[in-house]
């Protein structure tokens, strides 16, 4: 078999691994009843959330519903998780809202297409595992920031006033306080508080009750019976729109690359985190992270073609799916079919839902995104992790989520490097075995931990400061990690000692470090090639011979 044919086979296997197969439904005969029931349950839970996230993003309730239906099916079929439920999410709302303010609603479908392509490329390049490099405090920090922004976005609707065109949700919420219109504001506040109360109380009665849907129904019925002056969703189509390429108008598509990249990054991060959470809740099979990216990318593209918004895996809906008995992709597909039935059979009823009721749903959703126990655990862990958590949350609220994640990762990396540098040490040891004349002229120093750019200068200063000796044995056998800067520092240490007339002997270079030592040229700085010695006994014997020659 030629090399070209082998490469084609490898590529073919890689492509097939990213596509659906019969194995995806191997458990269907045993689980289809539970999957169907779980799908119906998730569909009921997802309805108010899809509507609310669509409205909150500025795209509209219709777009939220379309996204939950179309992206939900596509991600279920093509994704890498058996139980992931996808659709519009609060985190995506936070990223989309400023894009709508800056470029207008018409670009959202285009951004969805572009972001989908970026996510697919990430899956094809096997970048799915990179999410594991995001530290826990960063994840929880931007989740807290997202929760605060989502809650702030609901303030105008909860007060019965029109939201200001402002990319910063907190600023828009503050501005809404100066536009109160009584008695409409009183009605809106009442509806919001009613929904919040029902959603808080009902789960205590029975955890399987669809609290958000019941709250929406109660609030809608009461406002219609009382003829309350509250804003409602408005007319919704009674069918799905025909798919087609969205029009850009006069907008240069190049200016949308940055927003689309931010949306793609969020979609990848949130989807993979959601899939990981689902895999930990029940034995639902493993998660193919790369295939999940491909599936989510295709879902966003399909959503954009139908006029929807970018989609991600939804942690809350996925958890409901698993806890309701969902074990295969059928449950997520049924969830989308339930929502499709709503579009064709009940769009008129849905159009009368008060916006304040949706605001109440999202306020409760936001408060449940980060558990107080999680915040306490992070704050009490270490000062570094607490600082990273707080910094990420503040940057998320002040700037945007992607910048917050990057700053959080950078801060975590700096903290980790600082701790790693602190783990490195220089220890002067006594010579083993019986003492010999002249041993006081020999210094045996052991390097522990990691010798890299973060610790190199300190190690250089400590060893170079050793005086009143003729020979220094640098023991490297306990060194766990070494980079090019660390290897260069060893060479600088040798130079500093030799300039003072002190002989440097390097002992016990580990096999994995030997190539780097040679490439950086450490051996060329030794007075003699024989001063690179493997055995400690041989190194001490050689050092004693140097001291003995000095005394002659």
Coordinates of C-alpha atoms in Angstrom, one line a residue, residues 95-543:
X95 CA -22.7 38.2 23.1
X96 CA -25.5 38.8 20.5
X97 CA -27.1 41.8 22.1
X98 CA -24.2 44.2 21.5
X99 CA -23.9 42.9 17.9
X100 CA -27.6 43.7 17.3
X101 CA -27.2 47.2 18.7
X102 CA -24.1 47.9 16.6
X103 CA -25.1 46.3 13.2
X104 CA -28.8 45.6 13.4
X105 CA -31.0 42.5 13.6
X106 CA -30.5 41.6 9.9
X107 CA -26.8 40.6 10.5
X108 CA -27.6 37.9 13.1
X109 CA -28.4 35.2 10.6
X110 CA -25.2 36.0 8.7
X111 CA -23.2 35.9 12.0
X112 CA -24.8 32.6 12.7
X113 CA -23.6 31.2 9.4
X114 CA -20.1 32.5 9.8
X115 CA -19.8 31.4 13.4
X116 CA -21.0 27.9 12.4
X117 CA -18.2 27.6 9.8
X118 CA -15.6 28.7 12.3
X119 CA -16.9 26.1 14.8
X120 CA -16.8 23.3 12.2
X121 CA -13.2 24.2 11.3
X122 CA -12.4 23.9 15.0
X123 CA -13.8 20.4 15.1
X124 CA -12.0 19.4 11.8
X125 CA -8.8 20.6 13.4
X126 CA -9.4 18.5 16.5
X127 CA -9.5 21.4 18.8
X128 CA -12.3 20.0 20.9
X129 CA -10.1 19.1 23.9
X130 CA -8.8 22.6 24.3
X131 CA -11.7 23.5 26.5
X132 CA -10.2 21.4 29.3
X133 CA -7.4 24.0 29.5
X134 CA -9.9 26.7 30.8
X135 CA -9.5 26.8 34.7
X136 CA -12.6 26.3 36.9
X137 CA -12.4 29.8 38.4
X138 CA -12.5 31.3 34.9
X139 CA -15.5 29.3 33.9
X140 CA -17.4 30.2 37.1
X141 CA -16.3 33.8 36.8
X142 CA -17.7 34.4 33.4
X143 CA -20.8 32.4 34.3
X144 CA -21.4 34.8 37.2
X145 CA -20.8 37.7 34.9
X146 CA -23.2 36.3 32.3
X147 CA -25.9 35.8 35.0
X148 CA -25.6 39.4 36.2
X149 CA -25.8 40.7 32.6
X150 CA -28.9 38.5 31.8
X151 CA -30.6 39.8 35.0
X152 CA -29.7 43.4 34.1
X153 CA -31.1 42.9 30.5
X154 CA -34.5 42.1 32.0
X155 CA -34.9 45.2 34.1
X156 CA -36.5 47.4 31.3
X157 CA -39.1 44.7 30.6
X158 CA -39.7 44.0 34.3
X159 CA -40.4 47.8 34.7
X160 CA -42.6 48.0 31.6
X161 CA -40.4 50.4 29.7
X162 CA -38.7 50.1 26.3
X163 CA -35.0 49.0 26.5
X164 CA -32.4 51.6 25.6
X165 CA -30.1 51.0 22.7
X166 CA -27.0 50.4 24.7
X167 CA -24.5 47.5 24.4
X168 CA -23.9 47.6 28.1
X169 CA -26.8 45.9 29.9
X170 CA -26.1 47.4 33.3
X171 CA -26.1 50.9 31.8
X172 CA -29.4 50.2 30.0
X173 CA -30.9 48.9 33.3
X174 CA -29.9 52.1 35.1
X175 CA -31.4 54.2 32.3
X176 CA -34.7 52.3 32.5
X177 CA -35.1 53.5 36.1
X178 CA -35.5 57.0 34.9
X179 CA -38.3 56.1 32.4
X180 CA -40.9 54.6 34.7
X181 CA -44.5 55.0 33.5
X182 CA -47.2 54.4 36.1
X183 CA -49.5 52.4 36.2
X184 CA -47.9 50.3 33.4
X185 CA -44.7 49.9 35.5
X186 CA -46.7 48.6 38.5
X187 CA -48.4 46.0 36.3
X188 CA -45.1 44.9 34.8
X189 CA -43.5 44.6 38.2
X190 CA -46.4 42.6 39.5
X191 CA -46.3 40.2 36.5
X192 CA -42.5 39.7 37.0
X193 CA -42.9 39.1 40.7
X194 CA -45.7 36.6 40.1
X195 CA -43.6 34.6 37.7
X196 CA -40.6 34.6 40.0
X197 CA -42.8 33.5 43.0
X198 CA -44.3 30.6 41.0
X199 CA -40.9 29.5 39.7
X200 CA -39.5 29.5 43.2
X201 CA -42.4 27.8 45.0
X202 CA -43.5 25.1 42.5
X203 CA -40.2 23.1 42.5
X204 CA -40.6 22.8 46.3
X205 CA -44.1 21.2 45.7
X206 CA -42.8 18.8 43.1
X207 CA -39.4 19.0 41.3
X208 CA -40.8 17.6 38.0
X209 CA -43.4 20.4 37.6
X210 CA -42.6 22.6 34.6
X211 CA -42.5 25.7 36.8
X212 CA -41.5 28.2 34.1
X213 CA -44.3 27.1 31.7
X214 CA -46.9 27.1 34.5
X215 CA -45.8 30.6 35.5
X216 CA -46.0 31.9 32.0
X217 CA -49.5 30.4 31.5
X218 CA -50.8 31.9 34.8
X219 CA -49.3 35.3 34.1
X220 CA -50.7 35.4 30.5
X221 CA -54.2 34.3 31.6
X222 CA -54.4 36.8 34.4
X223 CA -53.2 39.8 32.3
X224 CA -55.8 39.0 29.7
X225 CA -58.6 38.5 32.2
X226 CA -57.7 41.8 33.9
X227 CA -57.0 43.6 30.6
X228 CA -53.6 44.7 32.1
X229 CA -51.7 47.4 30.2
X230 CA -48.5 45.3 29.6
X231 CA -46.4 44.7 26.5
X232 CA -46.7 41.3 24.8
X233 CA -44.6 39.3 22.4
X234 CA -46.8 40.1 19.4
X235 CA -47.7 38.2 16.3
X236 CA -45.7 35.0 15.5
X237 CA -45.7 33.1 12.3
X238 CA -47.8 29.9 12.2
X239 CA -45.1 27.9 10.3
X240 CA -41.4 27.8 9.9
X241 CA -40.0 30.1 7.3
X242 CA -38.4 28.7 4.1
X243 CA -34.6 28.4 4.3
X244 CA -32.5 30.8 2.4
X245 CA -29.3 32.7 2.4
X246 CA -29.6 35.9 4.5
X247 CA -29.1 39.3 2.9
X248 CA -26.3 41.6 4.1
X249 CA -27.4 44.8 2.5
X250 CA -24.7 47.5 2.6
X251 CA -22.8 45.9 5.5
X252 CA -19.2 44.7 4.6
X253 CA -19.0 41.0 5.7
X254 CA -15.4 41.5 6.8
X255 CA -16.5 43.7 9.7
X256 CA -18.5 40.7 11.0
X257 CA -15.5 38.4 11.2
X258 CA -14.7 39.6 14.7
X259 CA -18.2 39.2 16.1
X260 CA -18.6 35.9 14.4
X261 CA -15.3 34.6 15.9
X262 CA -16.5 35.7 19.4
X263 CA -19.8 33.9 18.9
X264 CA -18.0 30.8 17.6
X265 CA -15.7 30.8 20.6
X266 CA -18.6 31.0 23.0
X267 CA -20.6 28.3 21.1
X268 CA -17.6 26.0 21.3
X269 CA -16.8 26.6 25.0
X270 CA -20.4 26.4 26.3
X271 CA -21.3 23.4 24.2
X272 CA -18.3 21.4 25.3
X273 CA -18.8 22.3 28.9
X274 CA -22.5 21.3 28.7
X275 CA -21.6 18.0 27.1
X276 CA -19.1 17.3 29.9
X277 CA -21.6 18.1 32.5
X278 CA -24.2 15.7 30.9
X279 CA -21.7 12.9 30.7
X280 CA -21.1 13.2 34.5
X281 CA -24.8 13.1 35.4
X282 CA -25.6 9.6 34.1
X283 CA -24.1 6.7 32.0
X284 CA -25.1 8.2 28.7
X285 CA -22.0 7.3 26.8
X286 CA -18.8 9.3 26.1
X287 CA -18.5 12.7 24.5
X288 CA -16.7 13.1 21.1
X289 CA -15.6 16.7 21.6
X290 CA -14.5 17.2 18.0
X291 CA -17.7 15.8 16.6
X292 CA -19.7 18.0 19.0
X293 CA -18.0 21.1 17.5
X294 CA -18.9 19.9 14.0
X295 CA -22.5 19.3 15.1
X296 CA -22.9 22.7 16.8
X297 CA -21.4 24.4 13.8
X298 CA -23.9 22.7 11.5
X299 CA -26.6 23.6 13.9
X300 CA -25.7 27.3 13.8
X301 CA -25.5 27.3 10.0
X302 CA -29.0 25.6 9.7
X303 CA -30.4 28.1 12.2
X304 CA -29.0 31.0 10.2
X305 CA -30.5 29.6 7.0
X306 CA -34.0 29.6 8.6
X307 CA -33.5 33.1 10.1
X308 CA -32.5 32.0 13.6
X309 CA -29.6 32.9 15.8
X310 CA -26.4 31.0 16.8
X311 CA -27.0 28.0 19.0
X312 CA -25.0 26.3 21.7
X313 CA -25.5 23.3 24.0
X314 CA -27.7 24.4 26.9
X315 CA -26.6 23.1 30.2
X316 CA -29.9 23.5 32.1
X317 CA -32.0 21.8 29.3
X318 CA -29.5 19.1 28.9
X319 CA -29.6 18.4 32.7
X320 CA -33.4 18.3 32.6
X321 CA -33.1 15.8 29.7
X322 CA -30.8 13.5 31.6
X323 CA -32.7 13.7 34.8
X324 CA -36.0 13.0 33.0
X325 CA -34.6 9.7 31.6
X326 CA -33.1 10.8 28.3
X327 CA -30.4 8.4 27.1
X328 CA -30.2 8.8 23.3
X329 CA -30.4 11.5 20.7
X330 CA -34.1 10.8 20.2
X331 CA -35.0 12.9 23.3
X332 CA -33.4 16.0 21.9
X333 CA -35.1 15.4 18.6
X334 CA -38.5 15.0 20.3
X335 CA -37.9 18.3 22.2
X336 CA -37.6 20.1 18.9
X337 CA -40.7 18.4 17.5
X338 CA -42.7 19.5 20.5
X339 CA -41.6 23.1 19.8
X340 CA -42.5 22.7 16.2
X341 CA -45.9 21.6 17.2
X342 CA -46.3 24.8 19.2
X343 CA -45.4 26.9 16.1
X344 CA -48.1 25.2 14.0
X345 CA -50.8 24.7 16.6
X346 CA -50.4 27.4 19.2
X347 CA -48.6 30.4 17.8
X348 CA -51.6 32.6 18.5
X349 CA -51.6 31.8 22.2
X350 CA -47.9 32.2 22.5
X351 CA -48.0 35.7 20.9
X352 CA -50.0 37.0 23.9
X353 CA -47.4 36.2 26.5
X354 CA -46.4 39.4 28.4
X355 CA -42.7 40.4 28.0
X356 CA -42.6 41.0 31.8
X357 CA -43.4 37.3 32.3
X358 CA -40.4 36.3 30.1
X359 CA -38.3 38.8 32.1
X360 CA -39.3 37.0 35.3
X361 CA -38.3 33.6 33.8
X362 CA -34.9 34.9 32.9
X363 CA -34.3 36.6 36.2
X364 CA -34.8 33.3 38.0
X365 CA -32.7 31.5 35.4
X366 CA -29.9 34.0 36.0
X367 CA -30.0 33.5 39.7
X368 CA -29.7 29.8 39.3
X369 CA -26.7 29.9 36.9
X370 CA -24.1 30.0 39.7
X371 CA -24.7 28.2 43.0
X372 CA -23.8 30.2 46.2
X373 CA -21.9 27.0 47.4
X374 CA -19.7 27.2 44.3
X375 CA -18.9 30.9 44.9
X376 CA -18.0 30.1 48.5
X377 CA -15.8 27.2 47.5
X378 CA -13.8 29.3 45.0
X379 CA -13.4 32.3 47.3
X380 CA -12.2 30.0 50.2
X381 CA -9.9 27.9 48.0
X382 CA -6.8 30.1 47.4
X383 CA -6.3 33.9 47.0
X384 CA -5.1 33.3 43.5
X385 CA -8.2 31.4 42.4
X386 CA -10.5 33.9 44.2
X387 CA -8.8 36.8 42.4
X388 CA -9.1 35.1 39.0
X389 CA -12.8 34.4 39.7
X390 CA -13.6 38.0 40.6
X391 CA -11.5 39.5 37.8
X392 CA -13.2 37.3 35.1
X393 CA -16.6 38.2 36.4
X394 CA -15.9 42.0 36.5
X395 CA -14.4 41.9 32.9
X396 CA -17.3 39.9 31.6
X397 CA -19.7 42.6 32.9
X398 CA -17.5 45.6 31.9
X399 CA -16.3 44.4 28.4
X400 CA -17.4 41.1 26.9
X401 CA -17.3 37.4 27.6
X402 CA -14.5 36.4 25.2
X403 CA -12.2 39.2 26.5
X404 CA -13.0 38.0 30.0
X405 CA -12.1 34.4 29.2
X406 CA -8.8 35.4 27.6
X407 CA -7.9 37.7 30.6
X408 CA -9.0 35.0 33.0
X409 CA -6.9 32.4 31.3
X410 CA -3.9 34.8 31.2
X411 CA -4.3 35.6 34.9
X412 CA -4.6 31.9 35.7
X413 CA -1.5 31.1 33.6
X414 CA 0.5 33.8 35.4
X415 CA -0.6 32.5 38.8
X416 CA 0.3 28.9 37.8
X417 CA 3.7 30.0 36.6
X418 CA 4.3 31.9 39.9
X419 CA 3.4 28.8 41.9
X420 CA 5.5 26.6 39.7
X421 CA 8.5 29.0 40.1
X422 CA 8.0 28.9 43.9
X423 CA 8.2 25.1 43.7
X424 CA 11.7 25.2 42.3
X425 CA 14.5 25.3 44.9
X426 CA 18.3 25.2 45.4
X427 CA 19.5 23.0 48.3
X428 CA 23.1 22.7 49.4
X429 CA 23.6 19.1 50.6
X430 CA 26.4 17.5 52.6
X431 CA 28.6 15.2 50.7
X432 CA 27.5 11.6 51.3
X433 CA 29.8 9.0 52.9
X434 CA 32.9 9.4 55.1
X435 CA 34.4 12.9 55.1
X436 CA 37.7 13.5 53.4
X437 CA 40.3 16.3 53.5
X438 CA 39.3 19.2 51.5
X439 CA 35.6 18.4 51.4
X440 CA 34.9 21.9 52.8
X441 CA 36.1 23.2 49.4
X442 CA 33.3 21.3 47.6
X443 CA 29.7 22.4 47.3
X444 CA 27.0 19.9 46.3
X445 CA 23.8 21.7 45.3
X446 CA 20.6 20.0 44.2
X447 CA 18.0 21.6 41.9
X448 CA 14.4 20.6 42.6
X449 CA 11.1 21.3 40.9
X450 CA 11.1 23.2 37.6
X451 CA 13.9 25.3 36.1
X452 CA 12.2 27.5 33.6
X453 CA 12.0 31.2 32.7
X454 CA 9.9 32.0 35.7
X455 CA 12.5 30.7 38.2
X456 CA 15.8 31.0 36.3
X457 CA 17.0 34.3 37.6
X458 CA 16.5 33.3 41.3
X459 CA 18.4 30.0 40.8
X460 CA 21.2 31.8 39.1
X461 CA 21.6 34.3 41.9
X462 CA 21.5 31.6 44.6
X463 CA 24.2 29.3 43.1
X464 CA 26.4 32.2 41.9
X465 CA 26.5 33.5 45.5
X466 CA 28.2 30.4 46.8
X467 CA 31.7 31.3 47.9
X468 CA 34.9 29.9 49.5
X469 CA 34.8 26.7 47.5
X470 CA 36.9 25.3 44.7
X471 CA 34.3 23.0 43.1
X472 CA 30.5 23.2 42.7
X473 CA 28.6 20.0 41.8
X474 CA 25.3 20.9 40.2
X475 CA 22.9 18.0 40.8
X476 CA 20.1 17.8 38.2
X477 CA 18.7 14.3 38.8
X478 CA 15.8 15.7 40.8
X479 CA 14.8 18.3 38.3
X480 CA 11.2 17.7 37.0
X481 CA 11.0 20.2 34.3
X482 CA 13.5 22.2 32.2
X483 CA 13.0 24.7 29.4
X484 CA 15.4 26.5 27.1
X485 CA 15.7 29.5 29.5
X486 CA 16.5 27.1 32.4
X487 CA 19.1 25.3 30.3
X488 CA 20.6 28.6 29.4
X489 CA 20.8 29.6 33.0
X490 CA 22.8 26.4 33.8
X491 CA 25.2 27.6 31.2
X492 CA 25.3 31.1 32.8
X493 CA 25.9 29.5 36.2
X494 CA 28.8 27.5 34.8
X495 CA 30.3 30.7 33.3
X496 CA 29.8 32.7 36.5
X497 CA 31.6 30.0 38.6
X498 CA 34.4 29.5 36.1
X499 CA 35.1 33.2 35.9
X500 CA 35.8 33.1 39.7
X501 CA 38.1 30.1 39.2
X502 CA 35.5 27.7 40.6
X503 CA 35.2 24.4 38.7
X504 CA 31.6 23.5 37.8
X505 CA 30.6 19.8 37.5
X506 CA 27.1 18.9 36.2
X507 CA 25.8 15.7 37.6
X508 CA 22.8 13.5 36.7
X509 CA 21.2 15.1 33.7
X510 CA 18.0 13.2 33.0
X511 CA 17.6 11.5 29.5
X512 CA 14.6 13.7 28.6
X513 CA 16.7 16.9 29.3
X514 CA 20.0 15.8 27.8
X515 CA 19.0 16.7 24.2
X516 CA 18.0 20.2 25.3
X517 CA 21.2 20.6 27.3
X518 CA 23.3 19.8 24.3
X519 CA 21.3 21.9 21.8
X520 CA 21.5 25.0 24.1
X521 CA 25.3 24.3 24.3
X522 CA 25.6 23.8 28.1
X523 CA 28.4 21.2 27.6
X524 CA 30.5 23.8 25.7
X525 CA 30.6 26.0 28.8
X526 CA 32.1 23.3 30.9
X527 CA 35.9 23.4 31.4
X528 CA 36.1 19.9 30.2
X529 CA 33.6 17.4 28.6
X530 CA 34.3 15.0 31.5
X531 CA 32.6 17.5 33.9
X532 CA 29.3 16.2 32.7
X533 CA 29.0 13.1 34.9
X534 CA 26.1 10.6 35.5
X535 CA 27.0 9.2 38.9
X536 CA 27.1 11.2 42.1
X537 CA 30.0 9.0 43.5
X538 CA 32.0 9.7 40.3
X539 CA 31.2 13.4 40.5
X540 CA 32.4 13.7 44.1
X541 CA 35.6 11.7 43.3
X542 CA 36.3 14.0 40.4
X543 CA 35.7 17.1 42.6

